[in-house]
Every structure is written in structure tokens, then in C-alpha cells.
PDB file of C-alpha atoms in Angstrom:
ATOM      1  CA  MET F   1      16.447 -13.750   1.357  1.00 47.00           C
ATOM      2  CA  ASN F   2      12.341 -13.469   0.971  1.00 52.00           C
ATOM      3  CA  ASN F   3      10.825 -16.358   2.495  1.00 74.00           C
ATOM      4  CA  LEU F   4       8.005 -13.784   4.185  1.00 82.00           C
ATOM      5  CA  ARG F   5       4.702 -13.771   3.621  1.00 93.00           C
ATOM      6  CA  TYR F   6       4.056 -10.112   3.495  1.00 96.00           C
ATOM      7  CA  VAL F   7       7.607  -8.668   2.440  1.00 95.00           C
ATOM      8  CA  HIS F   8       9.192  -8.573  -0.993  1.00 93.00           C
ATOM      9  CA  TRP F   9      12.862  -7.186  -0.680  1.00 91.00           C
ATOM     10  CA  LEU F  10      13.840  -4.795  -3.533  1.00 87.00           C
ATOM     11  CA  GLU F  11      17.053  -6.856  -3.909  1.00 79.00           C
ATOM     12  CA  ASP F  12      15.020  -9.491  -4.613  1.00 71.00           C
ATOM     13  CA  GLY F  13      15.000  -7.809  -8.450  1.00 57.00           C
ATOM     14  CA  GLY F  14      13.965  -4.414  -7.497  1.00 49.00           C
ATOM     15  CA  LYS F  15      10.179  -5.226  -8.523  1.00 51.00           C
ATOM     16  CA  SER F  16       6.775  -5.397  -7.053  1.00 51.00           C
ATOM     17  CA  CYS F  17       5.253  -8.282  -5.502  1.00 50.00           C
ATOM     18  CA  SER F  18       3.029  -8.639  -8.982  1.00 50.00           C
ATOM     19  CA  GLU F  19       5.977  -7.675 -11.122  1.00 48.00           C
ATOM     20  CA  ALA F  20       7.994 -10.780  -9.302  1.00 39.00           C
ATOM     21  CA  GLY F  21       5.223 -13.321 -10.488  1.00 36.00           C
ATOM     22  CA  LYS F  22       3.501 -13.829  -7.603  1.00 37.00           C
ATOM     23  CA  SER F  23       0.097 -12.575  -8.703  1.00 35.00           C
ATOM     24  CA  GLY F  24       0.021 -12.238 -12.278  1.00 31.00           C
ATOM     25  CA  ILE F  25      -1.184  -8.368 -11.421  1.00 34.00           C
ATOM     26  CA  GLY F  26       0.362  -5.506 -12.863  1.00 37.00           C
ATOM     27  CA  LEU F  27       2.042  -2.520 -10.789  1.00 38.00           C
ATOM     28  CA  ALA F  28       0.600   0.602 -11.821  1.00 38.00           C
ATOM     29  CA  ILE F  29       3.755   3.203 -11.506  1.00 40.00           C
ATOM     30  CA  PRO F  30       4.195   6.144 -13.677  1.00 40.00           C
ATOM     31  CA  LYS F  31       6.603   5.750 -16.622  1.00 37.00           C
ATOM     32  CA  ASP F  32       8.669   9.122 -15.391  1.00 43.00           C
ATOM     33  CA  GLN F  33       8.766   7.714 -11.610  1.00 47.00           C
ATOM     34  CA  GLU F  34      12.587   7.355 -11.004  1.00 51.00           C
ATOM     35  CA  PRO F  35      12.854   3.749 -10.260  1.00 50.00           C
ATOM     36  CA  VAL F  36      14.170   2.953  -6.346  1.00 49.00           C
ATOM     37  CA  PRO F  37      17.918   0.987  -6.262  1.00 51.00           C
ATOM     38  CA  ALA F  38      17.870  -2.517  -5.251  1.00 45.00           C
ATOM     39  CA  GLY F  39      18.664  -3.135  -1.654  1.00 51.00           C
ATOM     40  CA  THR F  40      17.200   0.198  -0.166  1.00 83.00           C
ATOM     41  CA  GLY F  41      13.700  -0.744   0.608  1.00 92.00           C
ATOM     42  CA  PHE F  42      10.684  -3.815   0.417  1.00 94.00           C
ATOM     43  CA  TRP F  43       7.315  -3.482  -0.971  1.00 95.00           C
ATOM     44  CA  VAL F  44       4.434  -4.721   1.604  1.00 97.00           C
ATOM     45  CA  ASN F  45       2.168  -7.006  -1.029  1.00 96.00           C
ATOM     46  CA  SER F  46      -1.624  -6.812  -1.268  1.00 95.00           C
ATOM     47  CA  ARG F  47      -1.949 -10.043   0.347  1.00 96.00           C
ATOM     48  CA  ALA F  48      -1.233  -8.266   3.552  1.00 98.00           C
ATOM     49  CA  TYR F  49      -4.109  -5.917   2.733  1.00 98.00           C
ATOM     50  CA  LEU F  50      -6.380  -8.834   2.092  1.00 97.00           C
ATOM     51  CA  GLU F  51      -5.775 -10.965   5.502  1.00 98.00           C
ATOM     52  CA  PHE F  52      -6.140  -7.309   7.384  1.00 98.00           C
ATOM     53  CA  LEU F  53      -9.704  -7.018   6.084  1.00 98.00           C
ATOM     54  CA  SER F  54     -10.363 -10.682   6.478  1.00 98.00           C
ATOM     55  CA  TYR F  55      -8.796 -10.867  10.301  1.00 98.00           C
ATOM     56  CA  ASN F  56     -11.113  -7.664  11.466  1.00 98.00           C
ATOM     57  CA  ASN F  57     -13.607  -9.312   9.531  1.00 97.00           C
ATOM     58  CA  LEU F  58     -14.315  -6.124   7.205  1.00 98.00           C
ATOM     59  CA  PHE F  59     -15.654  -7.565   3.674  1.00 97.00           C
ATOM     60  CA  LEU F  60     -19.095  -7.334   5.228  1.00 96.00           C
ATOM     61  CA  ASP F  61     -18.464  -3.898   6.816  1.00 97.00           C
ATOM     62  CA  LEU F  62     -17.282  -2.630   3.367  1.00 97.00           C
ATOM     63  CA  LYS F  63     -20.114  -4.114   1.511  1.00 96.00           C
ATOM     64  CA  GLY F  64     -22.735  -2.526   3.981  1.00 97.00           C
ATOM     65  CA  LEU F  65     -21.097   0.762   3.565  1.00 97.00           C
ATOM     66  CA  LEU F  66     -21.232   0.749   0.019  1.00 96.00           C
ATOM     67  CA  THR F  67     -24.816  -0.679  -0.678  1.00 96.00           C
ATOM     68  CA  GLY F  68     -27.037   2.334  -1.736  1.00 95.00           C
ATOM     69  CA  LEU F  69     -23.965   4.398  -2.560  1.00 94.00           C
ATOM     70  CA  SER F  70     -24.784   7.313  -5.335  1.00 92.00           C
ATOM     71  CA  VAL F  71     -21.224   8.337  -6.492  1.00 93.00           C
ATOM     72  CA  GLU F  72     -23.117  11.351  -8.489  1.00 95.00           C
ATOM     73  CA  ASN F  73     -24.330  12.689  -5.036  1.00 97.00           C
ATOM     74  CA  ALA F  74     -20.732  14.344  -3.688  1.00 96.00           C
ATOM     75  CA  GLY F  75     -21.637  14.552   0.044  1.00 97.00           C
ATOM     76  CA  ASP F  76     -22.762  10.838  -0.048  1.00 97.00           C
ATOM     77  CA  LEU F  77     -19.816   9.653  -1.767  1.00 97.00           C
ATOM     78  CA  TRP F  78     -17.410  11.647   0.873  1.00 97.00           C
ATOM     79  CA  ALA F  79     -19.242  10.493   3.886  1.00 97.00           C
ATOM     80  CA  ARG F  80     -18.966   7.138   3.031  1.00 97.00           C
ATOM     81  CA  SER F  81     -15.263   7.213   1.782  1.00 97.00           C
ATOM     82  CA  ALA F  82     -14.553   8.615   5.079  1.00 98.00           C
ATOM     83  CA  ALA F  83     -16.235   5.915   6.969  1.00 98.00           C
ATOM     84  CA  ILE F  84     -14.495   3.389   5.369  1.00 98.00           C
ATOM     85  CA  ARG F  85     -11.146   4.717   6.114  1.00 98.00           C
ATOM     86  CA  GLN F  86     -11.923   5.337   9.388  1.00 98.00           C
ATOM     87  CA  LEU F  87     -13.199   2.034   9.908  1.00 98.00           C
ATOM     88  CA  ILE F  88      -9.840   0.718   7.985  1.00 98.00           C
ATOM     89  CA  MET F  89      -7.220   2.874  10.278  1.00 97.00           C
ATOM     90  CA  ARG F  90      -9.416   1.785  13.412  1.00 97.00           C
ATOM     91  CA  SER F  91      -8.683  -1.919  12.792  1.00 98.00           C
ATOM     92  CA  ALA F  92      -5.893  -3.514  13.984  1.00 98.00           C
ATOM     93  CA  VAL F  93      -2.713  -4.997  11.677  1.00 98.00           C
ATOM     94  CA  PRO F  94      -2.547  -8.612  13.063  1.00 98.00           C
ATOM     95  CA  GLU F  95       0.574  -9.149  15.225  1.00 97.00           C
ATOM     96  CA  HIS F  96       2.071 -11.145  13.332  1.00 97.00           C
ATOM     97  CA  MET F  97       1.839  -9.266   9.987  1.00 98.00           C
ATOM     98  CA  SER F  98       2.939  -6.124  12.100  1.00 97.00           C
ATOM     99  CA  ARG F  99       5.736  -8.018  13.590  1.00 96.00           C
ATOM    100  CA  GLU F 100       7.152  -9.171   9.792  1.00 97.00           C
ATOM    101  CA  ILE F 101       6.725  -5.434   8.279  1.00 97.00           C
ATOM    102  CA  THR F 102       8.543  -3.968  11.370  1.00 95.00           C
ATOM    103  CA  ALA F 103      11.682  -6.546  11.424  1.00 93.00           C
ATOM    104  CA  ALA F 104      11.947  -5.574   7.823  1.00 93.00           C
ATOM    105  CA  TYR F 105      11.952  -1.866   8.439  1.00 93.00           C
ATOM    106  CA  GLN F 106      14.869  -2.708  10.993  1.00 89.00           C
ATOM    107  CA  LYS F 107      16.924  -4.668   8.756  1.00 88.00           C
ATOM    108  CA  LEU F 108      17.466  -1.565   6.936  1.00 85.00           C
ATOM    109  CA  THR F 109      19.024  -0.228   9.886  1.00 74.00           C
ATOM    110  CA  ALA F 110      22.296  -2.614   9.455  1.00 66.00           C
ATOM    111  CA  ALA F 111      23.026   0.035   6.431  1.00 59.00           C
ATOM    112  CA  THR F 112      23.075   2.712   8.525  1.00 59.00           C
ATOM    113  CA  THR F 113      26.818   4.053   9.921  1.00 60.00           C
ATOM    114  CA  ASP F 114      25.494   4.854  13.270  1.00 62.00           C
ATOM    115  CA  GLY F 115      22.872   2.144  13.950  1.00 65.00           C
ATOM    116  CA  ALA F 116      19.922   4.841  13.839  1.00 76.00           C
ATOM    117  CA  ASN F 117      16.755   4.098  12.818  1.00 84.00           C
ATOM    118  CA  PRO F 118      16.372   4.666   8.950  1.00 87.00           C
ATOM    119  CA  VAL F 119      14.762   6.886   7.570  1.00 91.00           C
ATOM    120  CA  VAL F 120      11.994   6.039   5.019  1.00 93.00           C
ATOM    121  CA  THR F 121       9.373   6.716   2.687  1.00 93.00           C
ATOM    122  CA  VAL F 122       6.369   5.121   2.639  1.00 95.00           C
ATOM    123  CA  GLN F 123       4.230   5.198  -0.753  1.00 93.00           C
ATOM    124  CA  GLY F 124       1.059   3.413  -1.763  1.00 92.00           C
ATOM    125  CA  THR F 125       0.074   1.880  -5.789  1.00 90.00           C
ATOM    126  CA  VAL F 126      -2.018  -0.158  -6.711  1.00 87.00           C
ATOM    127  CA  THR F 127      -2.725  -3.228  -8.706  1.00 83.00           C
ATOM    128  CA  VAL F 128      -5.397  -3.963 -11.567  1.00 82.00           C
ATOM    129  CA  THR F 129      -6.680  -7.031 -12.486  1.00 75.00           C
ATOM    130  CA  ALA F 130      -9.333  -5.547 -14.583  1.00 66.00           C
ATOM    131  CA  THR F 131      -9.250  -4.718 -17.838  1.00 68.00           C
ATOM    132  CA  GLY F 132     -10.575  -2.438 -20.714  1.00 66.00           C
ATOM    133  CA  GLU F 133     -11.416   0.712 -21.787  1.00 67.00           C
ATOM    134  CA  GLY F 134     -11.226   3.202 -18.753  1.00 66.00           C
ATOM    135  CA  VAL F 135      -8.732   1.141 -16.670  1.00 69.00           C
ATOM    136  CA  LYS F 136      -6.162   3.834 -16.694  1.00 69.00           C
ATOM    137  CA  ASN F 137      -8.478   5.833 -14.447  1.00 66.00           C
ATOM    138  CA  LEU F 138      -8.302   2.873 -11.779  1.00 72.00           C
ATOM    139  CA  ILE F 139      -4.647   3.329 -11.720  1.00 70.00           C
ATOM    140  CA  GLU F 140      -3.554   5.935  -8.737  1.00 66.00           C
ATOM    141  CA  GLN F 141       0.031   6.504  -6.981  1.00 64.00           C
ATOM    142  CA  TYR F 142      -0.571   8.534  -3.967  1.00 76.00           C
ATOM    143  CA  ASP F 143       1.768  11.163  -2.670  1.00 81.00           C
ATOM    144  CA  PRO F 144       4.234   9.462  -0.182  1.00 88.00           C
ATOM    145  CA  TYR F 145       4.572   9.885   3.603  1.00 92.00           C
ATOM    146  CA  VAL F 146       8.283  10.818   4.199  1.00 92.00           C
ATOM    147  CA  ASP F 147      10.631  11.112   7.320  1.00 92.00           C
ATOM    148  CA  ILE F 148       9.427   8.099   8.697  1.00 93.00           C
ATOM    149  CA  SER F 149      11.961   6.536  11.510  1.00 91.00           C
ATOM    150  CA  ASP F 150       9.957   4.719  13.936  1.00 90.00           C
ATOM    151  CA  PRO F 151       8.960   1.095  13.305  1.00 90.00           C
ATOM    152  CA  ARG F 152       5.502   1.253  15.143  1.00 91.00           C
ATOM    153  CA  GLN F 153       4.951   4.600  12.441  1.00 94.00           C
ATOM    154  CA  VAL F 154       6.139   2.644   9.096  1.00 96.00           C
ATOM    155  CA  VAL F 155       2.887  -0.351   9.711  1.00 97.00           C
ATOM    156  CA  GLN F 156       0.578   2.653  10.848  1.00 96.00           C
ATOM    157  CA  TYR F 157       1.628   4.533   7.451  1.00 97.00           C
ATOM    158  CA  VAL F 158       0.724   1.332   5.810  1.00 98.00           C
ATOM    159  CA  GLN F 159      -2.544   1.240   6.841  1.00 97.00           C
ATOM    160  CA  ARG F 160      -3.147   4.432   6.196  1.00 96.00           C
ATOM    161  CA  CYS F 161      -1.870   3.766   2.444  1.00 96.00           C
ATOM    162  CA  TRP F 162      -4.730   0.606   2.284  1.00 97.00           C
ATOM    163  CA  GLY F 163      -6.838   3.782   3.467  1.00 96.00           C
ATOM    164  CA  HIS F 164      -6.086   5.289   0.493  1.00 94.00           C
ATOM    165  CA  LEU F 165      -7.604   2.985  -1.740  1.00 94.00           C
ATOM    166  CA  TRP F 166     -11.010   4.145  -0.309  1.00 96.00           C
ATOM    167  CA  ALA F 167     -10.958   7.833  -1.260  1.00 94.00           C
ATOM    168  CA  PRO F 168     -13.877   9.226  -3.492  1.00 94.00           C
ATOM    169  CA  ARG F 169     -12.237   9.605  -6.353  1.00 91.00           C
ATOM    170  CA  ALA F 170     -10.988   5.893  -6.385  1.00 91.00           C
ATOM    171  CA  ILE F 171     -14.502   4.479  -5.115  1.00 94.00           C
ATOM    172  CA  TYR F 172     -15.756   7.068  -7.797  1.00 93.00           C
ATOM    173  CA  TYR F 173     -13.871   5.298 -11.153  1.00 89.00           C
ATOM    174  CA  ARG F 174     -14.345   1.738  -9.751  1.00 91.00           C
ATOM    175  CA  GLU F 175     -18.583   2.355  -9.192  1.00 92.00           C
ATOM    176  CA  LYS F 176     -18.835   4.026 -12.645  1.00 89.00           C
ATOM    177  CA  LEU F 177     -16.677   1.423 -14.560  1.00 86.00           C
ATOM    178  CA  SER F 178     -18.632  -1.442 -12.790  1.00 87.00           C
ATOM    179  CA  CYS F 179     -15.448  -2.531 -11.490  1.00 87.00           C
ATOM    180  CA  PRO F 180     -15.371  -5.047  -8.178  1.00 90.00           C
ATOM    181  CA  HIS F 181     -13.176  -3.060  -5.708  1.00 92.00           C
ATOM    182  CA  LEU F 182     -11.398  -6.117  -4.519  1.00 91.00           C
ATOM    183  CA  ASP F 183     -10.117  -5.879  -8.547  1.00 90.00           C
ATOM    184  CA  VAL F 184      -8.146  -2.990  -7.376  1.00 91.00           C
ATOM    185  CA  LEU F 185      -5.379  -4.159  -4.373  1.00 93.00           C
ATOM    186  CA  PRO F 186      -2.447  -1.869  -2.849  1.00 93.00           C
ATOM    187  CA  GLU F 187       1.022  -2.539  -2.829  1.00 94.00           C
ATOM    188  CA  VAL F 188       3.058  -0.152  -0.490  1.00 96.00           C
ATOM    189  CA  LEU F 189       6.717   0.539  -1.070  1.00 95.00           C
ATOM    190  CA  VAL F 190       8.701   1.491   2.154  1.00 95.00           C
ATOM    191  CA  ALA F 191      12.309   2.960   0.741  1.00 93.00           C
ATOM    192  CA  LYS F 192      14.985   4.347   2.175  1.00 89.00           C
ATOM    193  CA  ASP F 193      15.603   8.133   1.508  1.00 74.00           C
ATOM    194  CA  PRO F 194      17.906   8.761  -0.829  1.00 62.00           C
ATOM    195  CA  VAL F 195      18.923  11.781   0.989  1.00 55.00           C
ATOM    196  CA  GLN F 196      19.864  10.214   3.906  1.00 51.00           C
ATOM    197  CA  GLU F 197      21.815   7.219   1.930  1.00 48.00           C
ATOM    198  CA  THR F 198      23.682  10.206  -0.106  1.00 45.00           C
ATOM    199  CA  ALA F 199      24.727  11.603   3.570  1.00 45.00           C
ATOM    200  CA  ILE F 200      25.759   8.057   4.518  1.00 43.00           C
ATOM    201  CA  ALA F 201      27.753   7.483   1.432  1.00 44.00           C
TER     202      ALA F 201
END
């Protein structure tokens, strides 16, 4: 079923794109997190994020915004973090990418009894290629966005999850560990709301 470029279905094994062998990067999910049932959602892989950056020519912008950064200067760190996140949110998600994510979301509609848009949760996590002491500080799982039931909002919240990668804390630890920023990449889970699933059942 997964002949898509940016989407990996949970029903293809319930794993992230990286766990499924597409990148060899480990997904950082806390051990106490409840697993998401297969067939109830999909991952947006890190390839989407990298192609989004490339499409908008953001690599040089990111480099410029990080040049001369002093992470021990909280004001400087927060200002640059905000500038990067604004840059990401103001940049366009490529149309073909947006269509693929939207189409994947709309396929979840088939499981609703009334054909209504499913209510989903969108949650970002990261994959880390770096190794060594302190890498655990690079591992993040962000608070989910909940009660989303509009295809366009799904894409917007995926984009917000990409922006989370540039939160002050995340930048701080990567800089302190001398970890290249592109060694930490986002994956985003779009999963049906379990409350809605229970109601349907």
C-alpha cells in the first residue's frame, strides 16, 4: 500500500519510516508511550522535511540565522529560534507534498461511519544519527496537537512540528554537543483520535 514518497502507513507494520528500514535512523519514542494501533494513521517521514527546506531554499537562511549564535545568551537564543520557526511557518509546503499528506488523511475517512472527516492527533518526534554521550538530550517528543479534522490543518500542523525542531532547548543541546543540526530530523505521526475510534466501535 505504501508506494508514497512522504507517507508511511501504520498498517505497514506500525513502525516509523526509519524503523521500517528506510533510513537506518532510530526513532526516539519513550518506552512508556502507548503504541498506536496499526491502520489508524500514518507517519510523515523526514524526507518531507528535507525536501521542504530545499524547495524553499532554506538551508542558507538557516546557516545565516545560526552564524554567531551564543547559546549561553538566552535572549539571542530565543530570538534566533523564533526567527527560524517563523521562517518555516511562512514558507510554502510544496503542492505535491501537501496533496500526498492530505490524501493520506482523507483515506482515514473511510473508517468513519458517517463519512465525516476523522479527528486526528498530530505529533512530532525526532530521529537522531548522532552517537555518543549526551545524545539522549537530543531526543524529543513534543506535545501533540489534538482535535484536528480539516485536511488543510493537518498539513499546517505537520509544518508546526517541523518548527518544533528549532525550539530554543533543541538548538541549545545540538550546539552544546556540536551535533550538526541536520543530524536530527523530524518525523510526524498523524493518528486517529482513540476517543473517536471508541465511539465508532
